[in-house]
Every structure is written in structure tokens, then in C-alpha cells.
Short mmCIF file of N, CA and C in Angstrom, two decimals:
data_model
loop_
_atom_site.label_atom_id
_atom_site.label_comp_id
_atom_site.label_asym_id
_atom_site.label_seq_id
_atom_site.Cartn_x
_atom_site.Cartn_y
_atom_site.Cartn_z
N UNK A 1 -161.08 -3.95 -46.03
CA UNK A 1 -159.76 -3.40 -45.79
C UNK A 1 -158.83 -4.39 -45.09
N UNK A 2 -159.29 -5.59 -44.84
CA UNK A 2 -158.45 -6.61 -44.20
C UNK A 2 -157.12 -6.72 -44.92
N UNK A 3 -156.04 -6.75 -44.13
CA UNK A 3 -154.73 -6.99 -44.69
C UNK A 3 -154.03 -5.77 -45.27
N UNK A 4 -154.70 -4.63 -45.36
CA UNK A 4 -154.04 -3.44 -45.90
C UNK A 4 -153.21 -2.78 -44.82
N UNK A 5 -152.12 -2.14 -45.20
CA UNK A 5 -151.26 -1.48 -44.22
C UNK A 5 -151.95 -0.23 -43.69
N UNK A 6 -151.46 0.25 -42.54
CA UNK A 6 -152.00 1.47 -41.94
C UNK A 6 -151.92 2.63 -42.92
N UNK A 7 -150.81 2.82 -43.59
CA UNK A 7 -150.65 3.94 -44.50
C UNK A 7 -151.66 3.88 -45.66
N UNK A 8 -151.97 2.69 -46.15
CA UNK A 8 -152.94 2.56 -47.24
C UNK A 8 -154.36 2.91 -46.80
N UNK A 9 -154.63 2.85 -45.50
CA UNK A 9 -155.96 3.14 -44.99
C UNK A 9 -156.18 4.65 -44.84
N UNK A 10 -155.16 5.45 -45.01
CA UNK A 10 -155.25 6.88 -44.79
C UNK A 10 -155.56 7.63 -46.08
N UNK A 11 -156.07 8.83 -45.91
CA UNK A 11 -156.28 9.71 -47.05
C UNK A 11 -155.99 11.14 -46.63
N UNK A 12 -155.80 12.00 -47.57
CA UNK A 12 -155.48 13.40 -47.31
C UNK A 12 -156.68 14.09 -46.69
N UNK A 13 -156.41 15.10 -45.87
CA UNK A 13 -157.47 15.86 -45.22
C UNK A 13 -158.10 16.87 -46.14
N UNK A 14 -158.94 17.69 -45.58
CA UNK A 14 -159.71 18.66 -46.33
C UNK A 14 -158.89 19.94 -46.48
N UNK A 15 -158.63 20.40 -47.73
CA UNK A 15 -157.88 21.63 -47.89
C UNK A 15 -158.70 22.82 -47.42
N UNK A 16 -158.02 23.88 -47.01
CA UNK A 16 -158.77 25.03 -46.52
C UNK A 16 -158.00 26.32 -46.66
N UNK A 17 -158.17 27.17 -45.70
CA UNK A 17 -157.58 28.50 -45.72
C UNK A 17 -156.06 28.42 -45.59
N UNK A 18 -155.43 29.59 -45.69
CA UNK A 18 -153.97 29.63 -45.56
C UNK A 18 -153.53 29.05 -44.22
N UNK A 19 -154.23 29.39 -43.14
CA UNK A 19 -153.85 28.86 -41.84
C UNK A 19 -153.99 27.35 -41.83
N UNK A 20 -155.03 26.82 -42.45
CA UNK A 20 -155.18 25.38 -42.54
C UNK A 20 -154.05 24.78 -43.36
N UNK A 21 -153.59 25.50 -44.38
CA UNK A 21 -152.45 25.03 -45.16
C UNK A 21 -151.20 24.92 -44.29
N UNK A 22 -151.01 25.87 -43.40
CA UNK A 22 -149.86 25.81 -42.48
C UNK A 22 -149.98 24.60 -41.56
N UNK A 23 -151.18 24.35 -41.09
CA UNK A 23 -151.39 23.18 -40.23
C UNK A 23 -151.18 21.90 -41.02
N UNK A 24 -151.62 21.88 -42.26
CA UNK A 24 -151.40 20.69 -43.10
C UNK A 24 -149.92 20.43 -43.31
N UNK A 25 -149.12 21.48 -43.42
CA UNK A 25 -147.66 21.31 -43.52
C UNK A 25 -147.11 20.68 -42.25
N UNK A 26 -147.62 21.10 -41.10
CA UNK A 26 -147.20 20.51 -39.83
C UNK A 26 -147.59 19.03 -39.79
N UNK A 27 -148.85 18.74 -40.16
CA UNK A 27 -149.34 17.36 -40.12
C UNK A 27 -148.55 16.43 -41.04
N UNK A 28 -148.04 16.98 -42.14
CA UNK A 28 -147.28 16.17 -43.09
C UNK A 28 -146.02 15.57 -42.46
N UNK A 29 -145.56 16.15 -41.37
CA UNK A 29 -144.37 15.65 -40.69
C UNK A 29 -144.65 14.58 -39.66
N UNK A 30 -145.90 14.17 -39.53
CA UNK A 30 -146.29 13.20 -38.51
C UNK A 30 -147.10 12.07 -39.15
N UNK A 31 -147.14 10.91 -38.50
CA UNK A 31 -147.92 9.79 -39.04
C UNK A 31 -149.42 9.93 -38.75
N UNK A 32 -149.98 11.02 -39.24
CA UNK A 32 -151.41 11.28 -39.09
C UNK A 32 -152.13 10.60 -40.25
N UNK A 33 -153.22 9.94 -39.96
CA UNK A 33 -153.96 9.23 -41.00
C UNK A 33 -154.93 10.16 -41.70
N UNK A 34 -155.97 10.58 -41.01
CA UNK A 34 -156.98 11.46 -41.59
C UNK A 34 -157.14 12.68 -40.70
N UNK A 35 -157.61 13.76 -41.30
CA UNK A 35 -157.86 14.96 -40.51
C UNK A 35 -158.91 15.81 -41.19
N UNK A 36 -159.44 16.74 -40.42
CA UNK A 36 -160.42 17.68 -40.92
C UNK A 36 -160.52 18.86 -39.98
N UNK A 37 -161.23 19.87 -40.41
CA UNK A 37 -161.39 21.09 -39.64
C UNK A 37 -162.87 21.40 -39.46
N UNK A 38 -163.25 21.83 -38.27
CA UNK A 38 -164.62 22.24 -37.98
C UNK A 38 -164.59 23.56 -37.22
N UNK A 39 -165.72 24.24 -37.22
CA UNK A 39 -165.92 25.35 -36.30
C UNK A 39 -166.34 24.74 -34.98
N UNK A 40 -165.88 25.28 -33.85
CA UNK A 40 -166.26 24.71 -32.56
C UNK A 40 -167.78 24.61 -32.36
N UNK A 41 -168.54 25.52 -32.97
CA UNK A 41 -170.00 25.48 -32.85
C UNK A 41 -170.61 24.23 -33.49
N UNK A 42 -169.86 23.56 -34.35
CA UNK A 42 -170.35 22.35 -35.01
C UNK A 42 -170.20 21.10 -34.13
N UNK A 43 -169.48 21.22 -33.03
CA UNK A 43 -169.23 20.09 -32.14
C UNK A 43 -170.43 19.92 -31.21
N UNK A 44 -170.90 18.68 -31.08
CA UNK A 44 -171.99 18.39 -30.16
C UNK A 44 -171.41 18.04 -28.80
N UNK A 45 -171.86 18.76 -27.78
CA UNK A 45 -171.48 18.50 -26.40
C UNK A 45 -172.71 17.91 -25.71
N UNK A 46 -172.54 16.83 -24.97
CA UNK A 46 -173.69 16.17 -24.36
C UNK A 46 -173.35 15.60 -22.99
N UNK A 47 -174.28 15.81 -22.07
CA UNK A 47 -174.13 15.21 -20.74
C UNK A 47 -174.24 13.69 -20.81
N UNK A 48 -174.83 13.16 -21.88
CA UNK A 48 -174.94 11.69 -22.04
C UNK A 48 -173.55 11.06 -22.16
N UNK A 49 -172.63 11.76 -22.83
CA UNK A 49 -171.26 11.25 -22.94
C UNK A 49 -170.63 11.22 -21.55
N UNK A 50 -170.88 12.25 -20.78
CA UNK A 50 -170.35 12.31 -19.41
C UNK A 50 -170.95 11.19 -18.56
N UNK A 51 -172.21 10.85 -18.78
CA UNK A 51 -172.84 9.75 -18.05
C UNK A 51 -172.08 8.44 -18.30
N UNK A 52 -171.67 8.23 -19.54
CA UNK A 52 -170.90 7.03 -19.87
C UNK A 52 -169.58 7.03 -19.10
N UNK A 53 -168.93 8.22 -19.01
CA UNK A 53 -167.70 8.33 -18.21
C UNK A 53 -167.97 7.89 -16.77
N UNK A 54 -169.01 8.45 -16.20
CA UNK A 54 -169.33 8.19 -14.79
C UNK A 54 -169.71 6.72 -14.55
N UNK A 55 -170.46 6.13 -15.46
CA UNK A 55 -170.99 4.79 -15.20
C UNK A 55 -170.12 3.65 -15.73
N UNK A 56 -169.23 3.93 -16.71
CA UNK A 56 -168.49 2.83 -17.32
C UNK A 56 -166.98 2.95 -17.30
N UNK A 57 -166.44 4.09 -16.88
CA UNK A 57 -164.99 4.25 -16.91
C UNK A 57 -164.40 4.24 -15.50
N UNK A 58 -163.40 3.41 -15.32
CA UNK A 58 -162.74 3.30 -14.03
C UNK A 58 -161.88 4.49 -13.67
N UNK A 59 -161.66 5.42 -14.61
CA UNK A 59 -160.84 6.61 -14.35
C UNK A 59 -161.67 7.80 -13.87
N UNK A 60 -163.00 7.68 -13.90
CA UNK A 60 -163.87 8.77 -13.45
C UNK A 60 -163.53 9.11 -12.00
N UNK A 61 -163.28 10.38 -11.74
CA UNK A 61 -162.98 10.84 -10.39
C UNK A 61 -161.59 10.45 -9.90
N UNK A 62 -160.72 10.01 -10.83
CA UNK A 62 -159.38 9.56 -10.42
C UNK A 62 -158.26 10.22 -11.20
N UNK A 63 -158.59 11.20 -12.05
CA UNK A 63 -157.57 11.82 -12.91
C UNK A 63 -157.92 13.27 -13.17
N UNK A 64 -156.88 14.10 -13.25
CA UNK A 64 -157.07 15.51 -13.60
C UNK A 64 -157.57 15.66 -15.04
N UNK A 65 -157.40 14.63 -15.86
CA UNK A 65 -157.81 14.72 -17.27
C UNK A 65 -159.24 14.24 -17.50
N UNK A 66 -159.93 13.86 -16.44
CA UNK A 66 -161.27 13.28 -16.55
C UNK A 66 -162.25 14.04 -15.66
N UNK A 67 -163.55 13.75 -15.84
CA UNK A 67 -164.53 14.36 -14.94
C UNK A 67 -164.40 13.76 -13.55
N UNK A 68 -164.76 14.47 -12.55
CA UNK A 68 -165.27 15.83 -12.55
C UNK A 68 -164.19 16.91 -12.58
N UNK A 69 -162.91 16.52 -12.59
CA UNK A 69 -161.81 17.49 -12.52
C UNK A 69 -161.81 18.49 -13.68
N UNK A 70 -162.25 18.10 -14.87
CA UNK A 70 -162.23 19.00 -16.02
C UNK A 70 -163.36 20.02 -15.99
N UNK A 71 -164.33 19.86 -15.08
CA UNK A 71 -165.46 20.78 -14.99
C UNK A 71 -166.70 20.20 -15.61
N UNK A 72 -167.81 20.89 -15.43
CA UNK A 72 -169.08 20.48 -16.00
C UNK A 72 -169.03 20.58 -17.52
N UNK A 73 -169.87 19.84 -18.21
CA UNK A 73 -169.89 19.84 -19.67
C UNK A 73 -170.08 21.26 -20.21
N UNK A 74 -170.98 22.04 -19.59
CA UNK A 74 -171.21 23.41 -20.06
C UNK A 74 -169.95 24.27 -19.94
N UNK A 75 -169.17 24.09 -18.87
CA UNK A 75 -167.90 24.80 -18.71
C UNK A 75 -166.92 24.39 -19.81
N UNK A 76 -166.84 23.09 -20.08
CA UNK A 76 -165.95 22.58 -21.12
C UNK A 76 -166.35 23.14 -22.49
N UNK A 77 -167.64 23.17 -22.77
CA UNK A 77 -168.15 23.70 -24.03
C UNK A 77 -167.73 25.17 -24.19
N UNK A 78 -167.93 25.97 -23.14
CA UNK A 78 -167.56 27.39 -23.20
C UNK A 78 -166.05 27.55 -23.44
N UNK A 79 -165.26 26.70 -22.81
CA UNK A 79 -163.81 26.72 -23.01
C UNK A 79 -163.48 26.48 -24.48
N UNK A 80 -164.13 25.50 -25.09
CA UNK A 80 -163.88 25.15 -26.49
C UNK A 80 -164.38 26.23 -27.45
N UNK A 81 -165.50 26.84 -27.14
CA UNK A 81 -166.07 27.87 -28.02
C UNK A 81 -165.25 29.16 -28.01
N UNK A 82 -164.28 29.27 -27.13
CA UNK A 82 -163.39 30.44 -27.10
C UNK A 82 -162.35 30.38 -28.22
N UNK A 83 -162.33 29.30 -28.97
CA UNK A 83 -161.37 29.12 -30.07
C UNK A 83 -162.08 29.26 -31.40
N UNK A 84 -161.31 29.59 -32.45
CA UNK A 84 -161.88 29.84 -33.78
C UNK A 84 -162.18 28.56 -34.55
N UNK A 85 -161.31 27.58 -34.46
CA UNK A 85 -161.41 26.35 -35.25
C UNK A 85 -160.98 25.17 -34.40
N UNK A 86 -161.29 23.98 -34.92
CA UNK A 86 -160.81 22.76 -34.28
C UNK A 86 -160.29 21.82 -35.37
N UNK A 87 -159.10 21.32 -35.13
CA UNK A 87 -158.48 20.30 -35.96
C UNK A 87 -158.81 18.95 -35.32
N UNK A 88 -159.35 18.05 -36.12
CA UNK A 88 -159.62 16.68 -35.66
C UNK A 88 -158.76 15.77 -36.50
N UNK A 89 -158.00 14.87 -35.85
CA UNK A 89 -157.18 13.96 -36.63
C UNK A 89 -157.10 12.60 -35.98
N UNK A 90 -156.67 11.63 -36.78
CA UNK A 90 -156.51 10.27 -36.28
C UNK A 90 -155.11 9.76 -36.56
N UNK A 91 -154.69 8.86 -35.70
CA UNK A 91 -153.52 8.03 -35.96
C UNK A 91 -154.02 6.59 -35.86
N UNK A 92 -153.33 5.71 -36.52
CA UNK A 92 -153.73 4.29 -36.50
C UNK A 92 -152.59 3.44 -35.94
N UNK A 93 -152.98 2.34 -35.33
CA UNK A 93 -152.01 1.37 -34.84
C UNK A 93 -152.53 -0.01 -35.19
N UNK A 94 -151.63 -0.91 -35.50
CA UNK A 94 -152.01 -2.28 -35.81
C UNK A 94 -151.81 -3.17 -34.58
N UNK A 95 -152.79 -4.02 -34.33
CA UNK A 95 -152.76 -4.96 -33.21
C UNK A 95 -153.26 -6.31 -33.71
N UNK A 96 -153.07 -7.34 -32.90
CA UNK A 96 -153.57 -8.66 -33.31
C UNK A 96 -155.09 -8.73 -33.20
N UNK A 97 -155.66 -8.03 -32.21
CA UNK A 97 -157.11 -8.00 -32.03
C UNK A 97 -157.46 -6.78 -31.19
N UNK A 98 -158.20 -5.84 -31.77
CA UNK A 98 -158.52 -4.59 -31.07
C UNK A 98 -159.42 -4.81 -29.86
N UNK A 99 -160.03 -5.98 -29.73
CA UNK A 99 -160.84 -6.28 -28.56
C UNK A 99 -159.98 -6.58 -27.33
N UNK A 100 -158.68 -6.81 -27.56
CA UNK A 100 -157.76 -7.08 -26.45
C UNK A 100 -157.29 -5.73 -25.90
N UNK A 101 -157.97 -5.25 -24.85
CA UNK A 101 -157.77 -3.91 -24.33
C UNK A 101 -156.32 -3.63 -23.94
N UNK A 102 -155.67 -4.57 -23.30
CA UNK A 102 -154.29 -4.35 -22.86
C UNK A 102 -153.37 -4.08 -24.05
N UNK A 103 -153.48 -4.88 -25.09
CA UNK A 103 -152.66 -4.67 -26.29
C UNK A 103 -153.01 -3.35 -26.97
N UNK A 104 -154.29 -3.04 -27.03
CA UNK A 104 -154.75 -1.79 -27.65
C UNK A 104 -154.17 -0.59 -26.91
N UNK A 105 -154.25 -0.59 -25.59
CA UNK A 105 -153.77 0.54 -24.81
C UNK A 105 -152.26 0.74 -24.93
N UNK A 106 -151.52 -0.32 -25.19
CA UNK A 106 -150.08 -0.19 -25.38
C UNK A 106 -149.74 0.66 -26.61
N UNK A 107 -150.65 0.75 -27.57
CA UNK A 107 -150.38 1.53 -28.79
C UNK A 107 -150.66 3.02 -28.60
N UNK A 108 -151.24 3.37 -27.48
CA UNK A 108 -151.63 4.76 -27.23
C UNK A 108 -150.43 5.70 -27.12
N UNK A 109 -149.33 5.23 -26.60
CA UNK A 109 -148.16 6.07 -26.40
C UNK A 109 -147.72 6.75 -27.70
N UNK A 110 -147.73 6.01 -28.80
CA UNK A 110 -147.36 6.59 -30.09
C UNK A 110 -148.30 7.71 -30.50
N UNK A 111 -149.60 7.53 -30.25
CA UNK A 111 -150.57 8.58 -30.57
C UNK A 111 -150.31 9.83 -29.72
N UNK A 112 -150.05 9.63 -28.45
CA UNK A 112 -149.80 10.76 -27.55
C UNK A 112 -148.54 11.53 -27.98
N UNK A 113 -147.53 10.84 -28.47
CA UNK A 113 -146.33 11.52 -28.97
C UNK A 113 -146.67 12.37 -30.19
N UNK A 114 -147.51 11.85 -31.07
CA UNK A 114 -147.96 12.63 -32.23
C UNK A 114 -148.76 13.83 -31.77
N UNK A 115 -149.69 13.63 -30.83
CA UNK A 115 -150.50 14.73 -30.29
C UNK A 115 -149.61 15.86 -29.77
N UNK A 116 -148.65 15.49 -28.94
CA UNK A 116 -147.78 16.51 -28.34
C UNK A 116 -146.90 17.18 -29.39
N UNK A 117 -146.45 16.42 -30.39
CA UNK A 117 -145.63 16.99 -31.45
C UNK A 117 -146.40 17.99 -32.29
N UNK A 118 -147.62 17.63 -32.71
CA UNK A 118 -148.45 18.54 -33.51
C UNK A 118 -148.78 19.78 -32.68
N UNK A 119 -149.16 19.59 -31.44
CA UNK A 119 -149.48 20.71 -30.55
C UNK A 119 -148.29 21.65 -30.38
N UNK A 120 -147.12 21.09 -30.15
CA UNK A 120 -145.91 21.88 -29.97
C UNK A 120 -145.61 22.73 -31.22
N UNK A 121 -145.74 22.13 -32.39
CA UNK A 121 -145.47 22.87 -33.62
C UNK A 121 -146.52 23.93 -33.89
N UNK A 122 -147.78 23.64 -33.59
CA UNK A 122 -148.82 24.65 -33.78
C UNK A 122 -148.60 25.83 -32.84
N UNK A 123 -148.28 25.54 -31.59
CA UNK A 123 -148.02 26.62 -30.63
C UNK A 123 -146.74 27.37 -31.01
N UNK A 124 -145.74 26.64 -31.52
CA UNK A 124 -144.50 27.28 -31.97
C UNK A 124 -144.72 28.22 -33.14
N UNK A 125 -145.78 27.95 -33.92
CA UNK A 125 -146.13 28.81 -35.06
C UNK A 125 -147.02 29.97 -34.63
N UNK A 126 -147.32 30.05 -33.33
CA UNK A 126 -148.07 31.19 -32.81
C UNK A 126 -149.52 30.93 -32.47
N UNK A 127 -150.00 29.71 -32.64
CA UNK A 127 -151.40 29.41 -32.32
C UNK A 127 -151.58 29.26 -30.81
N UNK A 128 -152.72 29.70 -30.33
CA UNK A 128 -153.13 29.43 -28.95
C UNK A 128 -154.04 28.22 -29.04
N UNK A 129 -153.77 27.18 -28.23
CA UNK A 129 -154.45 25.89 -28.43
C UNK A 129 -155.00 25.29 -27.15
N UNK A 130 -156.01 24.46 -27.33
CA UNK A 130 -156.54 23.58 -26.30
C UNK A 130 -156.57 22.20 -26.94
N UNK A 131 -155.80 21.27 -26.40
CA UNK A 131 -155.69 19.93 -26.99
C UNK A 131 -156.42 18.90 -26.13
N UNK A 132 -157.19 18.04 -26.80
CA UNK A 132 -157.89 16.93 -26.17
C UNK A 132 -157.48 15.66 -26.89
N UNK A 133 -157.34 14.57 -26.14
CA UNK A 133 -156.89 13.33 -26.76
C UNK A 133 -157.75 12.15 -26.35
N UNK A 134 -157.40 11.00 -26.91
CA UNK A 134 -158.11 9.76 -26.58
C UNK A 134 -157.67 9.26 -25.22
N UNK A 135 -158.63 8.80 -24.45
CA UNK A 135 -158.37 8.16 -23.16
C UNK A 135 -157.90 9.14 -22.10
N UNK A 136 -157.83 8.67 -20.90
CA UNK A 136 -157.39 9.44 -19.74
C UNK A 136 -155.87 9.59 -19.76
N UNK A 137 -155.38 10.67 -19.20
CA UNK A 137 -153.94 10.92 -19.13
C UNK A 137 -153.25 9.76 -18.40
N UNK A 138 -152.07 9.39 -18.89
CA UNK A 138 -151.33 8.30 -18.23
C UNK A 138 -149.85 8.65 -18.05
N UNK A 139 -149.55 9.95 -17.95
CA UNK A 139 -148.16 10.37 -17.76
C UNK A 139 -147.61 9.80 -16.46
N UNK A 140 -148.38 9.93 -15.39
CA UNK A 140 -147.93 9.46 -14.07
C UNK A 140 -148.50 8.07 -13.79
N UNK A 141 -147.75 7.28 -13.07
CA UNK A 141 -148.24 5.95 -12.70
C UNK A 141 -149.49 6.07 -11.83
N UNK A 142 -149.50 7.07 -10.94
CA UNK A 142 -150.66 7.34 -10.09
C UNK A 142 -150.92 8.85 -10.11
N UNK A 143 -152.13 9.23 -10.50
CA UNK A 143 -152.50 10.64 -10.56
C UNK A 143 -152.67 11.19 -9.14
N UNK A 144 -152.36 12.46 -8.96
CA UNK A 144 -152.50 13.11 -7.66
C UNK A 144 -153.94 13.51 -7.35
N UNK A 145 -154.84 13.39 -8.34
CA UNK A 145 -156.22 13.81 -8.14
C UNK A 145 -156.91 12.89 -7.14
N UNK A 146 -157.70 13.39 -6.22
CA UNK A 146 -158.02 14.78 -5.96
C UNK A 146 -157.19 15.41 -4.86
N UNK A 147 -156.23 14.68 -4.33
CA UNK A 147 -155.49 15.13 -3.15
C UNK A 147 -154.43 16.19 -3.38
N UNK A 148 -153.91 16.33 -4.59
CA UNK A 148 -152.86 17.30 -4.84
C UNK A 148 -152.94 17.83 -6.25
N UNK A 149 -152.16 18.86 -6.55
CA UNK A 149 -152.20 19.44 -7.89
C UNK A 149 -151.57 18.51 -8.93
N UNK A 150 -151.95 18.70 -10.17
CA UNK A 150 -151.39 17.92 -11.27
C UNK A 150 -149.88 18.17 -11.33
N UNK A 151 -149.09 17.11 -11.46
CA UNK A 151 -147.63 17.22 -11.55
C UNK A 151 -147.17 17.78 -12.89
N UNK A 152 -147.97 17.58 -13.94
CA UNK A 152 -147.56 17.96 -15.29
C UNK A 152 -148.70 18.68 -16.04
N UNK A 153 -149.18 19.82 -15.51
CA UNK A 153 -150.31 20.48 -16.19
C UNK A 153 -149.98 20.94 -17.61
N UNK A 154 -148.70 21.15 -17.89
CA UNK A 154 -148.29 21.58 -19.23
C UNK A 154 -148.25 20.41 -20.22
N UNK A 155 -148.25 19.18 -19.75
CA UNK A 155 -148.19 18.00 -20.63
C UNK A 155 -149.48 17.18 -20.63
N UNK A 156 -150.33 17.38 -19.61
CA UNK A 156 -151.55 16.61 -19.47
C UNK A 156 -152.53 16.97 -20.59
N UNK A 157 -153.08 15.95 -21.23
CA UNK A 157 -154.08 16.14 -22.28
C UNK A 157 -155.41 15.57 -21.80
N UNK A 158 -156.41 16.43 -21.57
CA UNK A 158 -157.71 15.90 -21.16
C UNK A 158 -158.29 14.97 -22.22
N UNK A 159 -159.13 14.08 -21.77
CA UNK A 159 -159.81 13.14 -22.66
C UNK A 159 -160.92 13.86 -23.42
N UNK A 160 -161.06 13.57 -24.71
CA UNK A 160 -162.10 14.19 -25.54
C UNK A 160 -163.48 13.96 -24.91
N UNK A 161 -163.78 12.73 -24.55
CA UNK A 161 -165.09 12.40 -24.01
C UNK A 161 -165.32 13.07 -22.65
N UNK A 162 -164.24 13.36 -21.91
CA UNK A 162 -164.40 14.03 -20.62
C UNK A 162 -165.04 15.41 -20.78
N UNK A 163 -164.89 15.99 -21.96
CA UNK A 163 -165.49 17.29 -22.25
C UNK A 163 -166.94 17.15 -22.72
N UNK A 164 -167.44 15.93 -22.79
CA UNK A 164 -168.81 15.69 -23.23
C UNK A 164 -168.95 15.63 -24.73
N UNK A 165 -167.84 15.42 -25.44
CA UNK A 165 -167.84 15.41 -26.90
C UNK A 165 -167.95 13.98 -27.40
N UNK A 166 -168.92 13.75 -28.29
CA UNK A 166 -169.04 12.47 -28.96
C UNK A 166 -168.15 12.55 -30.21
N UNK A 167 -166.95 12.04 -30.10
CA UNK A 167 -165.92 12.24 -31.12
C UNK A 167 -166.30 11.62 -32.46
N UNK A 168 -167.02 10.52 -32.46
CA UNK A 168 -167.36 9.89 -33.74
C UNK A 168 -168.29 10.77 -34.57
N UNK A 169 -169.18 11.51 -33.93
CA UNK A 169 -170.05 12.43 -34.68
C UNK A 169 -169.23 13.53 -35.34
N UNK A 170 -168.26 14.08 -34.62
CA UNK A 170 -167.38 15.11 -35.18
C UNK A 170 -166.56 14.54 -36.33
N UNK A 171 -166.08 13.32 -36.16
CA UNK A 171 -165.30 12.66 -37.22
C UNK A 171 -166.15 12.49 -38.47
N UNK A 172 -167.38 12.06 -38.30
CA UNK A 172 -168.28 11.88 -39.45
C UNK A 172 -168.49 13.19 -40.20
N UNK A 173 -168.62 14.30 -39.48
CA UNK A 173 -168.79 15.61 -40.13
C UNK A 173 -167.59 15.96 -41.01
N UNK A 174 -166.42 15.44 -40.64
CA UNK A 174 -165.19 15.70 -41.41
C UNK A 174 -164.91 14.61 -42.44
N UNK A 175 -165.74 13.59 -42.49
CA UNK A 175 -165.50 12.48 -43.41
C UNK A 175 -164.37 11.57 -42.96
N UNK A 176 -164.11 11.56 -41.66
CA UNK A 176 -163.03 10.74 -41.10
C UNK A 176 -163.58 9.37 -40.70
N UNK A 177 -162.90 8.32 -41.14
CA UNK A 177 -163.28 6.96 -40.77
C UNK A 177 -162.82 6.67 -39.34
N UNK A 178 -163.58 5.81 -38.66
CA UNK A 178 -163.13 5.45 -37.31
C UNK A 178 -163.13 3.96 -37.06
N UNK A 179 -163.57 3.16 -38.02
CA UNK A 179 -163.43 1.72 -37.88
C UNK A 179 -162.95 1.14 -39.20
N UNK A 180 -161.86 0.41 -39.13
CA UNK A 180 -161.29 -0.21 -40.32
C UNK A 180 -161.48 -1.72 -40.28
N UNK A 181 -160.90 -2.34 -39.27
CA UNK A 181 -161.00 -3.78 -39.09
C UNK A 181 -160.57 -4.11 -37.67
N UNK A 182 -160.63 -5.36 -37.30
CA UNK A 182 -160.34 -5.74 -35.92
C UNK A 182 -158.85 -5.73 -35.57
N UNK A 183 -158.00 -5.47 -36.55
CA UNK A 183 -156.57 -5.37 -36.28
C UNK A 183 -156.07 -3.92 -36.30
N UNK A 184 -156.98 -2.97 -36.40
CA UNK A 184 -156.60 -1.55 -36.48
C UNK A 184 -157.25 -0.76 -35.36
N UNK A 185 -156.43 -0.03 -34.62
CA UNK A 185 -156.92 0.85 -33.56
C UNK A 185 -156.88 2.28 -34.10
N UNK A 186 -157.98 2.99 -33.97
CA UNK A 186 -158.05 4.40 -34.38
C UNK A 186 -158.00 5.26 -33.13
N UNK A 187 -156.98 6.13 -33.07
CA UNK A 187 -156.84 7.08 -31.96
C UNK A 187 -157.20 8.47 -32.48
N UNK A 188 -157.91 9.25 -31.68
CA UNK A 188 -158.35 10.59 -32.06
C UNK A 188 -157.61 11.67 -31.30
N UNK A 189 -157.44 12.80 -31.95
CA UNK A 189 -156.94 14.01 -31.32
C UNK A 189 -157.78 15.18 -31.79
N UNK A 190 -158.01 16.12 -30.90
CA UNK A 190 -158.72 17.36 -31.25
C UNK A 190 -157.89 18.52 -30.70
N UNK A 191 -157.59 19.47 -31.56
CA UNK A 191 -156.87 20.66 -31.13
C UNK A 191 -157.70 21.87 -31.52
N UNK A 192 -158.26 22.53 -30.52
CA UNK A 192 -158.97 23.80 -30.73
C UNK A 192 -157.90 24.88 -30.81
N UNK A 193 -158.04 25.81 -31.77
CA UNK A 193 -156.98 26.80 -31.91
C UNK A 193 -157.51 28.15 -32.37
N UNK A 194 -156.70 29.17 -32.06
CA UNK A 194 -156.92 30.55 -32.50
C UNK A 194 -155.67 30.96 -33.23
#
């Protein structure tokens, strides 16, 4: 796939029920690459993912969108299972080298705008939603956790992995690609909905 544009790397999602058709209409208005739908029971929740957060992420214990603030994995799982379906989707960004973390993270803002836009339209259509996104929340320069309440609880998107979800396994179940080449960053979004 070297040299192909972001749009050429995308494919249409999985068609489904009437409600999924409505969501597909919403997605058509955004630069979403791939998407799919699962039942929440199909999602694997694991404390091993949380261990990676604790041992390898500098945001652990420093953000309302990350553990331990989001609760134990079992609590997060129960929260997710309260919804009927989950939409999983990706957006792509082009960079000179995806191994350059600083450059990669600069592309996240566009994904977060898509996440919030899709979420807003789904909720505007009457869905009750729980949205999870890639990486820790970065709305504020410095998070108030643990000393004070979240400044933007209505805009904060918890990290998918903070819930103990191995996102690549869920993506594989939907036939969603997650690695293209070293110049493409794949960002994930998950929206649980009723």
C-alpha cells in the first residue's frame, strides 16, 4: 500500500439493520475510513490491557480519561454491556514516519473532531451513547485529576484501552485494518449505543 492516498486505503463498512443504515448515513458525512458493528458481548475486556496502561503509559493516574479514574475493568465492562451495539471505526492520517510519536500525536486532533461529530449526530438522532477514543484526553493542558473534578465531563472521551479493551481484536472481528504502512496513522473510535 506504499504511496496510496488515505482515501484509497478505505473501504465501506458492513451493512446492517435500519439503525445501522442511519449510522452509515451519519458516517458518510465524515472522513471515516473503515467501520463495523459488534454486540458488546463480543468485545474482550482484559486486565492485561490495564497492566500495559499502568506499566507503560505516562498518563496512568494523571487523567480523568485513564485508569484508575475510569474504574476497574469489570466496572467498565458492565458500563459497556448496558448498550445494545458498538460502532467501531477508524480515521487515518498521513505522517512522514509513524514511529515519530510527536508528529503522530499531532494528527490526533482531527480524529477527535470526527469522534465528537459522529457522537453528536448519533445523540441528535436519539441514541444514548458511550464514546471511547484513542489515547488519553487532551482537552486541557493539565488535567485536574485527582485533585479536582473534570472541567469538561461532557467533552472528555475516555481511552479505549483504559476500559481494558484490546481494540485490535475488536477491529479484526469487524474486518477492519489497523496497519497500512509507516506513513499512515490509524486512529480508533468506539461508540456503544442504544
